[in-house]
Amino acid sequence: MDAPRYDPLDPAFAERVRASFAKQGAMHTIGASLAEIAPGRVVIALPWRAELTQQHGFLHAGMVATALDSACGYAASTLMPAEAGVLTIEYKINLLAPAQGDSFRMEGLVVKPGRTISVTEGRAYALHQGREKLIATMGATLMTISGRDHIKH
Amino acid sequence: MDAPRYDPLDPAFAERVRASFAKQGAMHTIGASLAEIAPGRVVIALPWRAELTQQHGFLHAGMVATALDSACGYAASTLMPAEAGVLTIEYKINLLAPAQGDSFRMEGLVVKPGRTISVTEGRAYALHQGREKLIATMGATLMTISGRDHIKH
Amino acid sequence: MDAPRYDPLDPAFAERVRASFAKQGAMHTIGASLAEIAPGRVVIALPWRAELTQQHGFLHAGMVATALDSACGYAASTLMPAEAGVLTIEYKINLLAPAQGDSFRMEGLVVKPGRTISVTEGRAYALHQGREKLIATMGATLMTISGRDHIKH
Amino acid sequence: MDAPRYDPLDPAFAERVRASFAKQGAMHTIGASLAEIAPGRVVIALPWRAELTQQHGFLHAGMVATALDSACGYAASTLMPAEAGVLTIEYKINLLAPAQGDSFRMEGLVVKPGRTISVTEGRAYALHQGREKLIATMGATLMTISGRDHIKH
């Protein structure tokens, strides 16, 4: 997916995303890392781990969703004001193929930024035997939160 | 949510669900356990853990979704034939409130069982200071898989 | 579905819903009518019409969705302040069975009301040969709009 | 959105789609027409009509969804065998902006074709004062139906 060109409101958007990501215990637990941060677009990388599998040894769909939801949320966050926080209102995920692979790449892309509501799309790819395969698509709706310190960032 | 009464095709549905659950590395990693297994209804319990948090110390939405998706999938599985496997086609989750609490309860319920397609609903509750609060709702679509050994259960 | 008990902010919620419904050309075109208006719950009735069918003569899923989305939106509207308008942010619909019947009943129910975001659930039933059958479920997210005259109600 | 290249199983896919579309009372009622039929991609055109509006005079979201769902369903249908029928299992729609315009264009695109399950994405555009604006996105899951005459096409 190509990202439309967006002008970020906060020039320090990448540092803000990195700082928030570093505070997430769950991202650390599943071994996710930030691979790319651009205005309206964030990519998260995730290696395969035995601890994250379902009953057939593939990556658990919930882990795919967790990382993909984060990619979408941070993609929306890149276009928000410096002091804003972001909340996921809802997302839908379609699981297209088993998450079979050595590593995974989760792309989040803003489809429509908004003052209150942002709409994003996500795509999860598995890297398996040198080939990249689309394994999941997501549509996520996020809300900008401002003026509440405890939800900041 | 009250479950409609369903007659399971496989009298050993509970053992089948338990055996499959035990094989999921991800469920072990997040500390989830099976709290209830009935025809068309499965409840998963999940304690709060620092390793599963987002940046504000609440349970990460992805972990809520992971456990809730499993509850929905196993709920569908209880009504399937003994030799069948179950695949999540898609789910949508609405996050109603931050996952703040000491422990969490995830209910999956079959709305419509089907030979090929089953539709389920999930509800996630947080137990916080002695009160139970609805924090997420899910709608999940599952597919019955048969005759493919590698996806069995 | 039983509705939780809600206290409406606007005692004239039912009149407000009726006035808004009357202005919708689409509801008139498809022959929908308001069957029930309670705090957090709205039911819309819809007869079968040849003009609203898909290629097998059943009611078109889009018409089911149109009426069900309206039921959800108006259910949310019953709990909003008098001057507020309501916008559908997104909905997901699961089509459980063909919309075969003489008439249809669409229930919208508020799961979580909110100052900005309200989450609702919908159920569509077909009345066919004296029996009522669940044919679709919906999850819809609505936003309260205030202070913009052109979107009012 | 660019469509990936797909090889249709049925060389007469376009005629099949046109014949099915012609049988839909609902498509005729809302004034929709087929603007484009390619392997894995269908575009439906829809003019604004007062009979299809919501309370602010914009096109009703349900009509947007009806036409967009049809575009997605027919997109999936183009890749199915000649004798197959298609059923919508579920879809989710995000409404990004009011459906304000003189006419509308609904694109349905196959993301992943499948023997049983196909996943599609839809985009709705409004043409307003010479400009085209994205007003809705959809994710739809379809099922291939075979060997049941009454659901054929």
Coordinates of C-alpha atoms in Angstrom, one line a residue:
Chain A
M1 CA 0.0 0.0 0.0
D2 CA 1.2 3.5 -0.8
A3 CA 0.6 6.1 1.8
P4 CA -0.9 9.4 0.7
R5 CA 1.3 12.3 1.5
Y6 CA 0.5 13.8 4.9
D7 CA 2.0 16.8 6.7
P8 CA 2.5 15.9 10.4
L9 CA 1.3 18.5 12.9
D10 CA 4.1 17.5 15.3
P11 CA 7.6 17.5 13.8
A12 CA 8.8 15.2 16.6
F13 CA 6.2 12.6 15.7
A14 CA 8.8 9.8 15.3
E15 CA 10.4 10.4 18.7
R16 CA 7.0 10.5 20.2
V17 CA 6.0 7.1 18.7
R18 CA 9.3 5.5 19.7
A19 CA 8.9 6.7 23.3
S20 CA 5.4 5.4 23.6
F21 CA 6.3 2.1 22.0
A22 CA 9.2 1.6 24.5
K23 CA 6.7 1.9 27.3
Q24 CA 4.5 -1.0 26.1
G25 CA 5.2 -4.2 28.1
A26 CA 3.2 -6.2 25.6
M27 CA 5.3 -5.1 22.6
H28 CA 8.5 -6.1 24.5
T29 CA 6.9 -9.5 25.5
I30 CA 6.0 -10.4 21.9
G31 CA 9.4 -9.2 20.6
A32 CA 8.0 -6.5 18.3
S33 CA 10.1 -3.6 17.1
L34 CA 9.5 -0.5 15.1
A35 CA 10.8 -0.9 11.5
E36 CA 9.5 2.3 9.9
I37 CA 7.9 5.5 11.1
A38 CA 6.6 8.0 8.5
P39 CA 3.7 10.5 8.4
G40 CA 0.6 8.3 8.3
R41 CA 2.5 5.1 8.1
V42 CA 4.2 2.8 10.7
V43 CA 5.7 -0.6 10.1
I44 CA 6.3 -3.1 13.0
A45 CA 8.5 -6.2 12.7
L46 CA 7.9 -9.4 14.6
P47 CA 10.0 -12.6 14.7
W48 CA 8.4 -16.0 15.0
R49 CA 8.6 -17.3 18.6
A50 CA 7.4 -20.6 20.0
E51 CA 5.8 -18.8 23.0
L52 CA 3.5 -16.9 20.6
T53 CA 2.0 -19.8 18.7
Q54 CA -1.4 -21.4 18.4
Q55 CA -1.9 -25.2 18.5
H56 CA -0.4 -25.8 15.0
G57 CA 2.9 -24.0 15.7
F58 CA 1.9 -20.9 13.6
L59 CA 2.0 -17.5 15.1
H60 CA -1.2 -16.9 17.1
A61 CA -3.7 -14.7 15.3
G62 CA -4.0 -12.6 18.4
M63 CA -0.3 -11.8 18.2
V64 CA -0.7 -10.8 14.6
A65 CA -3.7 -8.6 15.6
T66 CA -1.8 -7.1 18.5
A67 CA 1.1 -6.0 16.4
L68 CA -1.1 -4.9 13.5
D69 CA -3.3 -2.9 15.8
S70 CA -0.3 -1.2 17.2
A71 CA 1.0 -0.4 13.7
C72 CA -2.4 1.2 12.9
G73 CA -2.5 3.1 16.1
Y74 CA 1.0 4.5 15.8
A75 CA 0.3 5.4 12.1
A76 CA -2.6 7.5 13.3
S77 CA -0.5 8.9 16.1
T78 CA 2.1 10.3 13.7
L79 CA -0.5 12.8 12.4
M80 CA -1.8 13.9 15.8
P81 CA -0.7 17.0 17.7
A82 CA 2.2 16.7 20.1
E83 CA 0.1 16.6 23.3
A84 CA -2.5 14.1 22.0
G85 CA -3.0 10.5 22.9
V86 CA -4.6 7.8 20.8
L87 CA -7.2 5.2 21.7
T88 CA -8.4 2.3 19.5
I89 CA -12.1 2.5 19.3
E90 CA -12.5 -0.7 17.2
Y91 CA -10.8 -2.8 14.6
K92 CA -11.7 -5.7 12.3
I93 CA -9.2 -8.2 11.1
N94 CA -9.5 -10.7 8.3
L95 CA -7.2 -13.6 8.7
L96 CA -6.3 -14.7 5.1
A97 CA -3.7 -17.4 5.7
P98 CA -2.0 -19.1 8.6
A99 CA 0.8 -17.0 10.1
Q100 CA 3.5 -19.4 9.0
G101 CA 6.9 -17.9 8.6
D102 CA 10.2 -16.9 10.2
S103 CA 9.2 -13.3 10.7
F104 CA 6.4 -10.9 10.1
R105 CA 5.9 -7.4 8.9
M106 CA 2.9 -5.3 10.0
E107 CA 2.0 -2.2 8.0
G108 CA -0.4 0.5 9.4
L109 CA -1.6 3.2 7.1
V110 CA -3.9 6.2 7.7
V111 CA -6.8 6.3 5.2
K112 CA -8.4 9.3 6.7
P113 CA -6.9 11.4 9.4
G114 CA -9.3 13.5 11.5
R115 CA -9.4 15.9 14.4
T116 CA -11.4 13.4 16.5
I117 CA -11.6 10.2 14.5
S118 CA -8.9 8.6 12.3
V119 CA -9.4 5.6 10.1
T120 CA -6.5 3.3 9.2
E121 CA -5.8 0.1 7.3
G122 CA -3.3 -2.6 8.2
R123 CA -1.7 -5.4 6.3
A124 CA 0.3 -8.2 7.9
Y125 CA 2.8 -10.1 5.8
A126 CA 4.7 -13.3 6.7
L127 CA 8.2 -13.9 5.4
H128 CA 8.5 -17.6 4.7
Q129 CA 11.3 -19.3 2.8
G130 CA 12.3 -16.0 1.2
R131 CA 8.8 -15.1 0.0
E132 CA 6.5 -12.4 1.5
K133 CA 2.8 -13.4 1.8
L134 CA -0.2 -11.3 2.8
I135 CA -1.7 -13.1 5.8
A136 CA -4.1 -10.5 7.3
T137 CA -5.9 -7.2 6.6
M138 CA -7.2 -4.8 9.2
G139 CA -9.5 -1.8 9.4
A140 CA -9.1 0.2 12.6
T141 CA -10.8 3.3 14.0
L142 CA -8.8 5.5 16.4
M143 CA -9.8 8.5 18.5
T144 CA -7.6 11.4 19.4
I145 CA -7.5 12.1 23.1
S146 CA -6.4 15.4 24.5
G147 CA -6.2 17.0 27.9
R148 CA -6.2 13.8 29.9
D149 CA -2.7 13.3 31.3
H150 CA -3.2 9.7 32.2
I151 CA -4.0 8.7 28.7
K152 CA -1.3 10.9 27.1
H153 CA 0.7 9.3 24.3
Chain B
M1 CA -25.3 -13.1 27.8
D2 CA -27.3 -16.3 28.0
A3 CA -26.4 -19.0 25.6
P4 CA -29.1 -20.6 23.6
R5 CA -29.3 -24.4 24.2
Y6 CA -27.3 -26.3 21.8
D7 CA -26.8 -30.1 21.4
P8 CA -23.1 -30.9 20.8
L9 CA -22.3 -33.3 18.0
D10 CA -19.3 -34.6 19.9
P11 CA -19.9 -35.7 23.5
A12 CA -16.2 -35.3 24.2
F13 CA -16.2 -31.6 23.2
A14 CA -14.8 -30.4 26.5
E15 CA -11.8 -32.7 26.5
R16 CA -11.2 -31.7 22.8
V17 CA -11.2 -28.0 23.7
R18 CA -8.9 -28.6 26.7
A19 CA -6.4 -30.6 24.7
S20 CA -6.3 -28.0 21.9
F21 CA -5.9 -25.1 24.5
A22 CA -3.0 -26.9 26.2
K23 CA -1.1 -26.9 22.9
Q24 CA -1.3 -23.1 22.4
G25 CA 2.0 -21.5 23.4
A26 CA 0.4 -18.1 23.2
M27 CA -2.3 -18.9 25.8
H28 CA 0.4 -20.2 28.2
T29 CA 2.5 -17.1 27.5
I30 CA -0.3 -14.7 28.4
G31 CA -1.4 -16.8 31.4
A32 CA -4.9 -17.6 30.1
S33 CA -6.9 -20.5 31.5
L34 CA -10.2 -22.2 30.6
A35 CA -12.8 -21.2 33.2
E36 CA -15.9 -22.7 31.6
I37 CA -16.7 -25.0 28.7
A38 CA -20.3 -25.6 27.7
P39 CA -22.1 -26.3 24.4
G40 CA -21.8 -23.1 22.5
R41 CA -20.1 -21.2 25.3
V42 CA -16.5 -20.9 26.5
V43 CA -15.1 -18.6 29.2
I44 CA -11.4 -17.8 29.5
A45 CA -9.8 -16.2 32.5
L46 CA -6.8 -14.0 32.4
P47 CA -4.9 -12.3 35.2
W48 CA -3.3 -8.8 34.9
R49 CA 0.4 -9.0 34.1
A50 CA 3.0 -6.2 33.7
E51 CA 4.4 -8.0 30.6
L52 CA 1.0 -7.7 28.9
T53 CA 0.4 -4.0 29.3
Q54 CA 0.3 -1.0 26.9
Q55 CA 1.9 2.3 27.7
H56 CA -0.5 3.3 30.5
G57 CA -0.1 0.0 32.5
F58 CA -3.5 -1.3 31.4
L59 CA -3.8 -4.7 29.7
H60 CA -2.9 -4.4 26.1
A61 CA -6.0 -4.4 23.8
G62 CA -4.2 -7.1 21.7
M63 CA -4.2 -9.4 24.7
V64 CA -7.8 -8.8 25.4
A65 CA -8.5 -9.6 21.7
T66 CA -6.3 -12.7 21.8
A67 CA -8.1 -14.2 24.7
L68 CA -11.5 -13.1 23.5
D69 CA -10.9 -14.5 20.0
S70 CA -9.9 -17.8 21.6
A71 CA -13.0 -17.9 23.7
C72 CA -15.1 -17.3 20.6
G73 CA -13.2 -19.9 18.6
Y74 CA -13.5 -22.6 21.3
A75 CA -17.2 -21.8 21.7
A76 CA -17.7 -22.6 18.1
S77 CA -15.5 -25.6 18.4
T78 CA -17.8 -27.2 21.1
L79 CA -20.5 -27.6 18.5
M80 CA -18.4 -29.0 15.8
P81 CA -17.8 -32.7 14.9
A82 CA -15.1 -34.6 16.7
E83 CA -12.7 -34.6 13.8
A84 CA -13.2 -31.0 12.8
G85 CA -10.8 -28.1 13.2
V86 CA -11.8 -24.4 13.5
L87 CA -10.3 -21.4 11.8
T88 CA -11.0 -17.8 12.6
I89 CA -12.0 -16.0 9.3
E90 CA -12.4 -12.6 10.8
Y91 CA -13.4 -10.8 14.0
K92 CA -14.2 -7.2 15.0
I93 CA -13.6 -5.9 18.4
N94 CA -15.0 -2.7 20.0
L95 CA -12.9 -1.5 22.9
L96 CA -15.3 0.1 25.3
A97 CA -13.1 1.0 28.2
P98 CA -9.4 0.6 29.2
A99 CA -8.5 -2.9 30.4
Q100 CA -7.9 -1.8 33.9
G101 CA -8.3 -4.5 36.6
D102 CA -6.7 -7.3 38.5
S103 CA -8.2 -10.0 36.3
F104 CA -10.3 -10.5 33.2
R105 CA -13.0 -12.8 32.0
M106 CA -13.6 -13.4 28.3
E107 CA -16.9 -15.0 27.3
G108 CA -17.4 -16.5 23.8
L109 CA -20.9 -17.5 22.7
V110 CA -22.2 -19.1 19.5
V111 CA -24.9 -16.9 17.9
K112 CA -25.4 -19.2 14.9
P113 CA -23.7 -22.5 14.5
G114 CA -23.2 -23.8 10.9
R115 CA -21.9 -26.7 9.0
T116 CA -19.3 -24.5 7.3
I117 CA -19.6 -21.0 8.9
S118 CA -20.3 -20.3 12.6
V119 CA -20.9 -16.8 14.0
T120 CA -20.0 -16.0 17.6
E121 CA -20.1 -13.0 20.0
G122 CA -17.6 -12.2 22.7
R123 CA -17.7 -10.1 25.8
A124 CA -14.6 -9.1 27.9
Y125 CA -15.0 -8.1 31.5
A126 CA -12.5 -6.5 33.8
L127 CA -12.6 -7.3 37.5
H128 CA -11.5 -4.1 39.2
Q129 CA -11.9 -3.4 43.0
G130 CA -14.6 -6.0 43.3
R131 CA -16.7 -4.8 40.4
E132 CA -17.0 -6.3 37.0
K133 CA -17.1 -4.0 34.0
L134 CA -17.7 -4.7 30.3
I135 CA -14.6 -3.5 28.5
A136 CA -14.9 -5.1 25.0
T137 CA -17.3 -6.7 22.6
M138 CA -16.4 -8.9 19.7
G139 CA -18.1 -10.4 16.7
A140 CA -16.2 -13.4 15.2
T141 CA -16.7 -15.6 12.2
L142 CA -15.3 -19.1 12.2
M143 CA -15.0 -21.8 9.7
T144 CA -15.2 -25.6 10.2
I145 CA -12.2 -27.4 8.7
S146 CA -12.4 -31.1 8.1
G147 CA -10.2 -33.6 6.5
R148 CA -6.9 -31.7 6.8
D149 CA -4.8 -33.3 9.4
H150 CA -2.4 -30.4 9.8
I151 CA -5.1 -28.0 10.8
K152 CA -7.0 -30.5 13.0
H153 CA -8.3 -29.1 16.3
Chain C
M1 CA -31.8 -8.9 23.8
D2 CA -32.7 -7.1 27.0
A3 CA -31.7 -3.5 27.2
P4 CA -29.9 -2.3 30.3
R5 CA -31.8 0.5 32.0
Y6 CA -30.7 3.9 30.8
D7 CA -31.9 7.4 31.9
P8 CA -32.3 9.6 28.9
L9 CA -30.8 13.1 29.0
D10 CA -33.6 14.5 26.8
P11 CA -37.1 13.7 28.0
A12 CA -38.4 14.4 24.5
F13 CA -36.1 11.7 23.0
A14 CA -39.0 9.8 21.3
E15 CA -40.4 12.9 19.5
R16 CA -36.8 13.8 18.4
V17 CA -36.3 10.3 16.9
R18 CA -39.7 10.4 15.2
A19 CA -39.0 13.8 13.7
S20 CA -35.6 12.8 12.4
F21 CA -36.9 9.5 11.0
A22 CA -39.7 11.3 9.1
K23 CA -37.1 13.4 7.3
Q24 CA -35.3 10.4 5.9
G25 CA -36.2 9.8 2.2
A26 CA -34.5 6.4 2.3
M27 CA -36.6 5.1 5.2
H28 CA -39.7 6.1 3.3
T29 CA -38.5 4.6 0.1
I30 CA -37.8 1.2 1.7
G31 CA -41.1 1.3 3.6
A32 CA -39.5 1.2 7.1
S33 CA -41.4 2.4 10.1
L34 CA -40.6 3.0 13.8
A35 CA -42.1 0.2 15.9
E36 CA -40.6 1.0 19.3
I37 CA -38.6 3.8 20.9
A38 CA -37.2 3.3 24.4
P39 CA -34.1 4.7 26.2
G40 CA -31.2 2.9 24.5
R41 CA -33.5 0.7 22.3
V42 CA -35.2 1.3 19.0
V43 CA -37.1 -1.2 16.8
I44 CA -37.8 -0.6 13.1
A45 CA -40.3 -2.7 11.1
L46 CA -39.9 -3.4 7.4
P47 CA -42.2 -5.3 5.1
W48 CA -41.0 -7.4 2.2
R49 CA -41.1 -5.6 -1.2
A50 CA -40.2 -6.8 -4.6
E51 CA -38.3 -3.6 -5.3
L52 CA -35.9 -4.3 -2.4
T53 CA -34.9 -7.8 -3.4
Q54 CA -31.6 -9.4 -4.5
Q55 CA -31.4 -11.9 -7.4
H56 CA -33.2 -14.7 -5.5
G57 CA -36.2 -12.7 -4.4
F58 CA -35.1 -12.3 -0.8
L59 CA -34.8 -8.9 0.8
H60 CA -31.4 -7.4 -0.3
A61 CA -28.8 -7.5 2.5
G62 CA -28.2 -3.8 1.9
M63 CA -31.8 -3.1 2.9
V64 CA -31.4 -5.2 6.0
A65 CA -28.3 -3.3 6.8
T66 CA -29.9 0.1 6.1
A67 CA -32.8 -0.5 8.4
L68 CA -30.6 -2.1 11.1
D69 CA -28.1 0.7 11.0
S70 CA -30.9 3.1 11.5
A71 CA -32.2 1.2 14.4
C72 CA -28.8 1.3 16.0
G73 CA -28.3 5.0 15.3
Y74 CA -31.6 6.0 16.7
A75 CA -31.0 3.7 19.8
A76 CA -27.9 5.8 20.4
S77 CA -29.7 9.0 19.7
T78 CA -32.3 8.3 22.5
L79 CA -29.5 8.7 25.1
M80 CA -28.0 11.9 23.6
P81 CA -28.7 15.5 24.6
A82 CA -31.6 17.3 22.9
E83 CA -29.3 19.4 20.7
A84 CA -27.0 16.6 19.6
G85 CA -26.8 14.9 16.3
V86 CA -25.6 11.4 15.6
L87 CA -23.2 10.1 13.0
T88 CA -22.4 6.4 12.2
I89 CA -18.6 6.0 12.3
E90 CA -18.7 2.3 11.2
Y91 CA -20.7 -0.8 11.5
K92 CA -20.1 -4.5 10.8
I93 CA -22.9 -6.8 9.8
N94 CA -23.0 -10.6 9.8
L95 CA -25.6 -12.1 7.5
L96 CA -26.7 -15.3 9.1
A97 CA -29.5 -16.4 6.8
P98 CA -31.2 -15.2 3.6
A99 CA -33.7 -12.4 4.4
Q100 CA -36.7 -14.6 3.5
G101 CA -39.9 -13.5 5.0
D102 CA -43.1 -11.4 4.8
S103 CA -41.8 -8.8 7.2
F104 CA -38.7 -7.9 9.2
R105 CA -37.9 -6.5 12.6
M106 CA -34.7 -4.6 13.3
E107 CA -33.6 -4.1 16.9
G108 CA -31.0 -1.6 17.9
L109 CA -29.6 -1.6 21.4
V110 CA -27.0 0.6 23.2
V111 CA -24.2 -1.5 24.7
K112 CA -22.2 1.5 25.9
P113 CA -23.4 5.0 25.7
G114 CA -20.7 7.7 25.8
R115 CA -20.3 11.5 25.6
T116 CA -18.5 11.2 22.3
I117 CA -18.6 7.5 21.2
S118 CA -21.6 5.2 21.6
V119 CA -21.4 1.5 20.9
T120 CA -24.6 -0.4 19.8
E121 CA -25.7 -3.9 18.7
G122 CA -28.3 -4.8 16.3
R123 CA -30.3 -7.9 15.5
A124 CA -32.5 -8.4 12.4
Y125 CA -35.3 -10.9 12.5
A126 CA -37.4 -12.3 9.6
L127 CA -41.0 -13.2 10.1
H128 CA -41.6 -16.1 7.8
Q129 CA -44.7 -18.4 8.0
G130 CA -45.4 -17.4 11.6
R131 CA -41.9 -18.0 12.9
E132 CA -39.3 -15.4 13.8
K133 CA -35.7 -16.1 12.7
L134 CA -32.5 -14.2 13.5
I135 CA -31.0 -13.3 10.1
A136 CA -28.4 -10.7 10.9
T137 CA -26.3 -9.2 13.7
M138 CA -24.7 -5.8 13.7
G139 CA -22.1 -4.0 15.8
A140 CA -22.2 -0.2 15.2
T141 CA -20.2 2.7 16.5
L142 CA -21.8 6.1 16.6
M143 CA -20.5 9.6 17.3
T144 CA -22.3 12.4 19.1
I145 CA -22.2 15.6 17.1
S146 CA -22.9 18.9 18.7
G147 CA -22.8 22.5 17.7
R148 CA -23.0 21.9 14.0
D149 CA -26.4 23.0 12.8
H150 CA -26.2 21.3 9.4
I151 CA -25.7 17.8 11.0
K152 CA -28.2 18.4 13.8
H153 CA -30.5 15.4 14.5
Chain D
M1 CA -6.6 0.8 -5.6
D2 CA -4.9 -1.3 -8.2
A3 CA -6.2 -4.8 -8.6
P4 CA -3.7 -7.6 -8.6
R5 CA -3.9 -9.7 -11.8
Y6 CA -6.2 -12.6 -11.5
D7 CA -7.1 -15.2 -14.1
P8 CA -10.8 -15.8 -14.1
L9 CA -12.0 -19.5 -14.0
D10 CA -15.1 -18.6 -16.1
P11 CA -14.3 -16.7 -19.3
A12 CA -18.0 -15.5 -19.4
F13 CA -17.6 -13.9 -15.9
A14 CA -18.8 -10.5 -17.1
E15 CA -22.0 -11.7 -18.8
R16 CA -22.7 -13.8 -15.6
V17 CA -22.3 -10.7 -13.4
R18 CA -24.5 -8.6 -15.7
A19 CA -27.2 -11.2 -15.7
S20 CA -27.2 -11.5 -12.0
F21 CA -27.2 -7.7 -11.5
A22 CA -30.2 -7.3 -13.8
K23 CA -32.2 -9.6 -11.6
Q24 CA -31.7 -7.5 -8.4
G25 CA -34.8 -5.4 -7.7
A26 CA -32.8 -3.4 -5.1
M27 CA -30.2 -2.3 -7.6
H28 CA -32.9 -1.1 -10.0
T29 CA -34.7 0.7 -7.2
I30 CA -31.7 2.7 -6.1
G31 CA -30.6 3.4 -9.6
A32 CA -27.3 1.6 -9.6
S33 CA -25.6 0.5 -12.7
L34 CA -22.5 -1.6 -13.5
A35 CA -19.7 0.7 -14.7
E36 CA -16.8 -1.8 -14.9
I37 CA -16.3 -5.5 -14.7
A38 CA -12.8 -7.0 -14.6
P39 CA -11.3 -10.1 -13.1
G40 CA -11.3 -9.3 -9.3
R41 CA -12.7 -5.9 -9.7
V42 CA -16.2 -4.4 -10.2
V43 CA -17.3 -0.8 -10.2
I44 CA -20.9 0.3 -9.6
A45 CA -22.2 3.8 -10.4
L46 CA -25.0 5.5 -8.4
P47 CA -26.6 8.8 -9.0
W48 CA -27.9 11.0 -6.1
R49 CA -31.6 10.7 -5.6
A50 CA -33.9 12.5 -3.1
E51 CA -35.6 9.1 -2.4
L52 CA -32.3 7.7 -1.1
T53 CA -31.3 10.4 1.4
Q54 CA -31.0 10.6 5.1
Q55 CA -32.3 13.5 7.2
H56 CA -29.7 16.0 5.9
G57 CA -30.2 15.4 2.2
F58 CA -27.1 13.4 1.8
L59 CA -27.2 9.9 0.3
H60 CA -28.2 7.4 3.1
A61 CA -25.2 5.4 4.4
G62 CA -27.3 2.3 3.9
M63 CA -27.5 3.0 0.1
V64 CA -23.7 3.5 0.0
A65 CA -23.3 0.2 1.8
T66 CA -25.8 -1.6 -0.4
A67 CA -24.0 -0.6 -3.6
L68 CA -20.6 -1.0 -2.2
D69 CA -21.4 -4.5 -0.8
S70 CA -22.7 -5.4 -4.3
A71 CA -19.5 -4.2 -5.9
C72 CA -17.5 -6.4 -3.5
G73 CA -19.7 -9.4 -4.0
Y74 CA -19.6 -9.1 -7.8
A75 CA -15.8 -8.6 -7.7
A76 CA -15.6 -11.9 -5.9
S77 CA -18.0 -13.5 -8.3
T78 CA -15.8 -12.7 -11.3
L79 CA -13.2 -15.1 -10.0
M80 CA -15.6 -18.0 -9.2
P81 CA -16.5 -21.0 -11.4
A82 CA -19.4 -20.6 -13.8
E83 CA -21.8 -22.6 -11.8
A84 CA -21.1 -20.9 -8.5
G85 CA -23.1 -18.5 -6.5
V86 CA -21.8 -16.0 -4.0
L87 CA -23.1 -15.1 -0.5
T88 CA -22.0 -12.2 1.7
I89 CA -20.9 -13.6 5.1
E90 CA -20.2 -10.2 6.6
Y91 CA -18.9 -6.8 5.9
K92 CA -17.7 -3.8 7.8
I93 CA -18.0 -0.3 6.5
N94 CA -16.3 2.9 7.8
L95 CA -18.1 6.0 6.8
L96 CA -15.5 8.7 6.4
A97 CA -17.5 11.6 5.2
P98 CA -21.1 12.4 4.4
A99 CA -22.3 11.1 1.1
Q100 CA -22.6 14.5 -0.5
G101 CA -22.4 14.6 -4.2
D102 CA -24.1 14.4 -7.6
S103 CA -23.1 10.8 -8.2
F104 CA -21.1 8.0 -6.5
R105 CA -18.7 5.4 -7.6
M106 CA -18.3 2.1 -5.7
E107 CA -15.2 0.0 -6.3
G108 CA -15.0 -3.6 -5.1
L109 CA -11.6 -5.4 -5.3
V110 CA -10.6 -8.9 -4.4
V111 CA -7.8 -9.0 -1.8
K112 CA -7.7 -12.8 -1.5
P113 CA -9.8 -15.2 -3.7
G114 CA -10.5 -18.6 -2.3
R115 CA -12.2 -21.8 -3.1
T116 CA -14.6 -21.3 -0.2
I117 CA -13.9 -17.9 1.3
S118 CA -13.0 -14.7 -0.6
V119 CA -12.0 -11.5 1.0
T120 CA -12.6 -8.2 -0.7
E121 CA -12.2 -4.5 -0.1
G122 CA -14.4 -1.7 -1.2
R123 CA -14.1 2.1 -1.6
A124 CA -16.9 4.5 -2.2
Y125 CA -16.3 7.9 -3.8
A126 CA -18.5 10.9 -4.1
L127 CA -18.3 13.2 -7.1
H128 CA -19.1 16.6 -5.9
Q129 CA -18.5 19.8 -7.8
G130 CA -16.0 18.1 -10.1
R131 CA -13.9 16.6 -7.4
E132 CA -13.9 12.9 -6.3
K133 CA -13.7 12.3 -2.5
L134 CA -13.3 9.0 -0.6
I135 CA -16.4 8.7 1.6
A136 CA -16.4 5.1 2.7
T137 CA -14.2 2.0 3.0
M138 CA -15.4 -1.6 3.3
G139 CA -14.0 -5.0 4.1
A140 CA -16.3 -7.9 3.0
T141 CA -16.1 -11.6 3.3
L142 CA -17.9 -13.7 0.7
M143 CA -18.6 -17.4 0.4
T144 CA -18.7 -19.5 -2.8
I145 CA -21.9 -21.5 -3.0
S146 CA -22.1 -24.4 -5.4
G147 CA -24.6 -27.1 -6.1
R148 CA -27.6 -25.4 -4.7
D149 CA -29.8 -24.3 -7.6
H150 CA -31.9 -21.8 -5.6
I151 CA -28.9 -19.7 -4.6
K152 CA -27.2 -20.0 -8.0
H153 CA -25.6 -16.7 -9.2

